[in-house]
Coordinates of C-alpha atoms in Angstrom, one line a residue:
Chain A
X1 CA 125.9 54.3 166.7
X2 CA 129.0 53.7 168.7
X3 CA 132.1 52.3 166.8
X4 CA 134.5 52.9 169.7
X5 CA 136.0 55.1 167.4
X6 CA 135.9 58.7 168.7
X7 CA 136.3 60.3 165.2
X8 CA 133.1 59.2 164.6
X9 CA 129.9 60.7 165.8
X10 CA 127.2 59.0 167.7
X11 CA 124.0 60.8 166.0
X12 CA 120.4 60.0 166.5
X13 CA 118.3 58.7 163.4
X14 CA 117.5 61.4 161.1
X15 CA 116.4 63.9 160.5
X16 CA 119.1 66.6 161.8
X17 CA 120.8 69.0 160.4
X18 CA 124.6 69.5 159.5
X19 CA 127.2 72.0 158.8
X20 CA 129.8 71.3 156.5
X21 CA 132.8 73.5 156.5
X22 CA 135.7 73.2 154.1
X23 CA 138.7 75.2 154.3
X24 CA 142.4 75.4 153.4
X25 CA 144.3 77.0 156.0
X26 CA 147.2 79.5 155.3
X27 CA 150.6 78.7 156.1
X28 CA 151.9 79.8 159.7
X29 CA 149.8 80.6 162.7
X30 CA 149.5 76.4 163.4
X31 CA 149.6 76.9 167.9
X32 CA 147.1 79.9 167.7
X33 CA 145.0 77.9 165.6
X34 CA 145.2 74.6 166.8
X35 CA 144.4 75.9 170.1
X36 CA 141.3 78.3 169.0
X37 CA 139.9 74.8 167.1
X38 CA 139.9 73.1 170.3
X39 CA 138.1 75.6 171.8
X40 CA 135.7 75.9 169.4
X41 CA 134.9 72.3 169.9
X42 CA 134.7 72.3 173.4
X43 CA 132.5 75.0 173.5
X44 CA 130.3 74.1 170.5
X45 CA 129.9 70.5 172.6
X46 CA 127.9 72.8 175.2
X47 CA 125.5 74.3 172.8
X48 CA 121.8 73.3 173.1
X49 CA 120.9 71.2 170.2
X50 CA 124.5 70.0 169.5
X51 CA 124.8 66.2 168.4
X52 CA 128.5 65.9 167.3
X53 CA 131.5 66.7 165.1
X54 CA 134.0 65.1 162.5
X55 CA 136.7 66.7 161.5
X56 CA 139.8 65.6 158.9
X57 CA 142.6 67.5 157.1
X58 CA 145.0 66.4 155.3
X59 CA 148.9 67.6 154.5
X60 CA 148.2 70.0 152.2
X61 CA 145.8 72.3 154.7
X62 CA 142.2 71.3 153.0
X63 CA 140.3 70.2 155.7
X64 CA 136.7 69.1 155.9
X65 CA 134.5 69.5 159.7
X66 CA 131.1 68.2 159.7
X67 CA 129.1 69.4 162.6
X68 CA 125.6 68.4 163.6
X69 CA 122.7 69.9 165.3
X70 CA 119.4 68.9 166.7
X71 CA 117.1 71.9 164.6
X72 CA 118.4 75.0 162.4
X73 CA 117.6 77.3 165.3
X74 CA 120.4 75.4 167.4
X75 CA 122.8 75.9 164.0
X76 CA 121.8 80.1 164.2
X77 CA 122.0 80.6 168.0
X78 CA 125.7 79.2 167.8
X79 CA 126.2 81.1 164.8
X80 CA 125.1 84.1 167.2
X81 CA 127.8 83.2 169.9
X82 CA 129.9 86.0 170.5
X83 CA 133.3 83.8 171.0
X84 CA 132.4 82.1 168.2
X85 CA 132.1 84.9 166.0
X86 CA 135.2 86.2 167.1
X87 CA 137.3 83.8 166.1
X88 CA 135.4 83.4 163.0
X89 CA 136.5 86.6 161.9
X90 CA 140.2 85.7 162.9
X91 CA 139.7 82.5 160.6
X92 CA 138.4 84.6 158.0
X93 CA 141.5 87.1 157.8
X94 CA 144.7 84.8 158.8
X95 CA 144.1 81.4 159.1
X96 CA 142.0 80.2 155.8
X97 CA 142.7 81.6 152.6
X98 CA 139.0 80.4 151.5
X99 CA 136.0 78.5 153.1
X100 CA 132.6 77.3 152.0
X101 CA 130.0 76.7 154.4
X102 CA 126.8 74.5 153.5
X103 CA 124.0 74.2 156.0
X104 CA 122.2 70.9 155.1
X105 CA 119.1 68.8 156.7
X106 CA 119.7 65.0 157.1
X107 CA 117.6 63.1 155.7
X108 CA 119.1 59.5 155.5
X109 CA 122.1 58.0 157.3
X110 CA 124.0 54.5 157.4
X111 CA 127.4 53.0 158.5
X112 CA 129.3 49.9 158.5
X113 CA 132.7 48.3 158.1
X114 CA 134.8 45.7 159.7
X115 CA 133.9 46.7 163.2
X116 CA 130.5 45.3 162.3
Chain B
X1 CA 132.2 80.0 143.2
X2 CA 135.9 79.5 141.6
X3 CA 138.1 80.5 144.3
X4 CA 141.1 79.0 142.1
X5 CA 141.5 76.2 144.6
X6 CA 140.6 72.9 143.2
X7 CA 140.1 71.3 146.7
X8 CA 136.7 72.8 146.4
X9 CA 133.6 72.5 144.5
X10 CA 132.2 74.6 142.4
X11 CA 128.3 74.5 143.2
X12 CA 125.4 76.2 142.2
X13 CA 123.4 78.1 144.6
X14 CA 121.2 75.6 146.7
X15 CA 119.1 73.7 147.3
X16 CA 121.0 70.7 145.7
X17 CA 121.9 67.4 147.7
X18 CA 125.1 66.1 149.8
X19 CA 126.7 63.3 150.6
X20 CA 129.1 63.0 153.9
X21 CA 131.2 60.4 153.8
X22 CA 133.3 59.8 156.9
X23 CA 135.8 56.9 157.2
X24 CA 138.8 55.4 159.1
X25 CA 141.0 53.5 156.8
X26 CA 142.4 50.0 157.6
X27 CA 145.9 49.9 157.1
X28 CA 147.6 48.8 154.5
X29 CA 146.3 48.0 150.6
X30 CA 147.3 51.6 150.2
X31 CA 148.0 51.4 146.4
X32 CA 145.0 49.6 145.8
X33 CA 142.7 52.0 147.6
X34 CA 144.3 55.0 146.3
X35 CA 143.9 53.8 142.6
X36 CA 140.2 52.6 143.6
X37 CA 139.6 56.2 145.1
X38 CA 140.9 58.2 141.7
X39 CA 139.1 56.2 139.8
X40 CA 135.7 57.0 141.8
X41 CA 136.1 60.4 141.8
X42 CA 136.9 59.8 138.1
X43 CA 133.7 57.8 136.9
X44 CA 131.2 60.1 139.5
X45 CA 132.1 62.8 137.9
X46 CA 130.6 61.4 134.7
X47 CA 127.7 60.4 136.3
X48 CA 123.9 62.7 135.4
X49 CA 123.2 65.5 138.4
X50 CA 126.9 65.3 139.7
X51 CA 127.9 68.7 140.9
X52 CA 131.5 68.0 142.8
X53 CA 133.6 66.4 145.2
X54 CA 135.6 68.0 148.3
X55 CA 137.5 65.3 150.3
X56 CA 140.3 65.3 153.0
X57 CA 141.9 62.5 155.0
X58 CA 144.4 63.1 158.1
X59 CA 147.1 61.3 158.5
X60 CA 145.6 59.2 161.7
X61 CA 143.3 57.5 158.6
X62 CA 140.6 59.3 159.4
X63 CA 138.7 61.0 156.3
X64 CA 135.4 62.8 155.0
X65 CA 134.5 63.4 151.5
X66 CA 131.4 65.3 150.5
X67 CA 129.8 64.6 147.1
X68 CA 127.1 67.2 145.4
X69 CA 124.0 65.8 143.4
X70 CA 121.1 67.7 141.8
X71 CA 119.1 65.8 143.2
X72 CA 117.9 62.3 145.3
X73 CA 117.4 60.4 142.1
X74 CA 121.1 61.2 141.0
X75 CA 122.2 59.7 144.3
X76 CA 120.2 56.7 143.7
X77 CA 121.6 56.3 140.2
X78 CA 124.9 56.5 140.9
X79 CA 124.5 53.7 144.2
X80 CA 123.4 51.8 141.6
X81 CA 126.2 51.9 139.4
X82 CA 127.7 48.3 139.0
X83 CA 131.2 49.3 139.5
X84 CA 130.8 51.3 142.2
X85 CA 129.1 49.1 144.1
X86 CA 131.5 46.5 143.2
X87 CA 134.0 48.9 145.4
X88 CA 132.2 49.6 147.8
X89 CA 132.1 45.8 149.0
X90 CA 135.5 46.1 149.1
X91 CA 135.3 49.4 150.9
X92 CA 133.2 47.8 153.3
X93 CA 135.3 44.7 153.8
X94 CA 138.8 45.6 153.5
X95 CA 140.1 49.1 153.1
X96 CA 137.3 50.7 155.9
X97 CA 137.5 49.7 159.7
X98 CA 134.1 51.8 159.8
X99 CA 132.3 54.8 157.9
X100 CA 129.4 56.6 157.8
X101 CA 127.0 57.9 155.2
X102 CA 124.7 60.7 155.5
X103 CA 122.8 62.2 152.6
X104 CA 121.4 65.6 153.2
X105 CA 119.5 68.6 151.4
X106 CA 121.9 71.6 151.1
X107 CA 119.4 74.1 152.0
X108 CA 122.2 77.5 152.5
X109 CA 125.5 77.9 151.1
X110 CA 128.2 80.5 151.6
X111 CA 132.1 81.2 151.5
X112 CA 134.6 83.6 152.0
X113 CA 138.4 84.2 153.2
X114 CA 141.4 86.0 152.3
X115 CA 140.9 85.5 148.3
X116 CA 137.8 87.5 148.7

């Protein structure tokens, strides 16, 4: 569906699958960081199997990204990317002070609002 | 896991159910909503099969919360539930420009950071 709204994304019908990432981020660090993010979303874009991303924190550093992917072996293989993992490690030592990761399959999905 | 951080939810270990919720807020009714939203979280967490709640909102209005069930049918029940649909309408017709639902099968689960 497209809402004209870019924060959204524009998914197929389900099934797919989706990665939910929750993290607080530590204090400090915010231009490395912002910038690494970026990237990450630029290059996850190119993955095979990628369908799209929503992302939100708030002022207190908890933030929420949703990604979605076509099959779990699309979810693994960027999982296996080498710049990925690199930065993941970064994330994991200075920029969160915890994350949980759920990998999840789609099964139902539905939107609305005043835009419809 | 209790990392100490309320932001996130203590879960079992999967499988157990999720429910992405993305949405750009309207402005304005700010009081209104936020009461609304506390009390959600509030009469959810009373609800049979609810596990937890992690939700974040930027301050461009954009915001996903994730809710955890045991299972479909706890989903279902709490849909049902007369006074949260009652919100919802309002959700759909006043405090949302748009969201998104997507209700998914946690199938893998894992966290870390620098409070491991």
């Amino acid at each position: 569906m497209n809402t004209g709204d870019a924060a959204f994304a524009a998914l197929p019908a389900p099934p797919y699958w989706a990665v939910a990432f929750s993290s607080r981020r530590a204090d400090g660090d915010a231009a490395a960081y912002d910038e690494a993010a970026t990237r990450m979303v630029e290059l996850a874009r190119k993955q095979p199997g990628f369908l799209g991303v929503e992302s939100a924190r708030g002022a207190d550093g908890f933030g929420i990204t949703v990604s979605y992917w076509t099959s779990e072996a699309a979810i693994a293989a960027w999982r296996a990317h080498a710049e990925h993992a690199a930065v993941r490690a970064t994330g994991r030592t200075v920029w969160y002070t915890h994350f949980e990761l759920r990998v999840a399959r789609v099964e139902r999905a539905y939107g609305g609002g005043q835009a419809h």
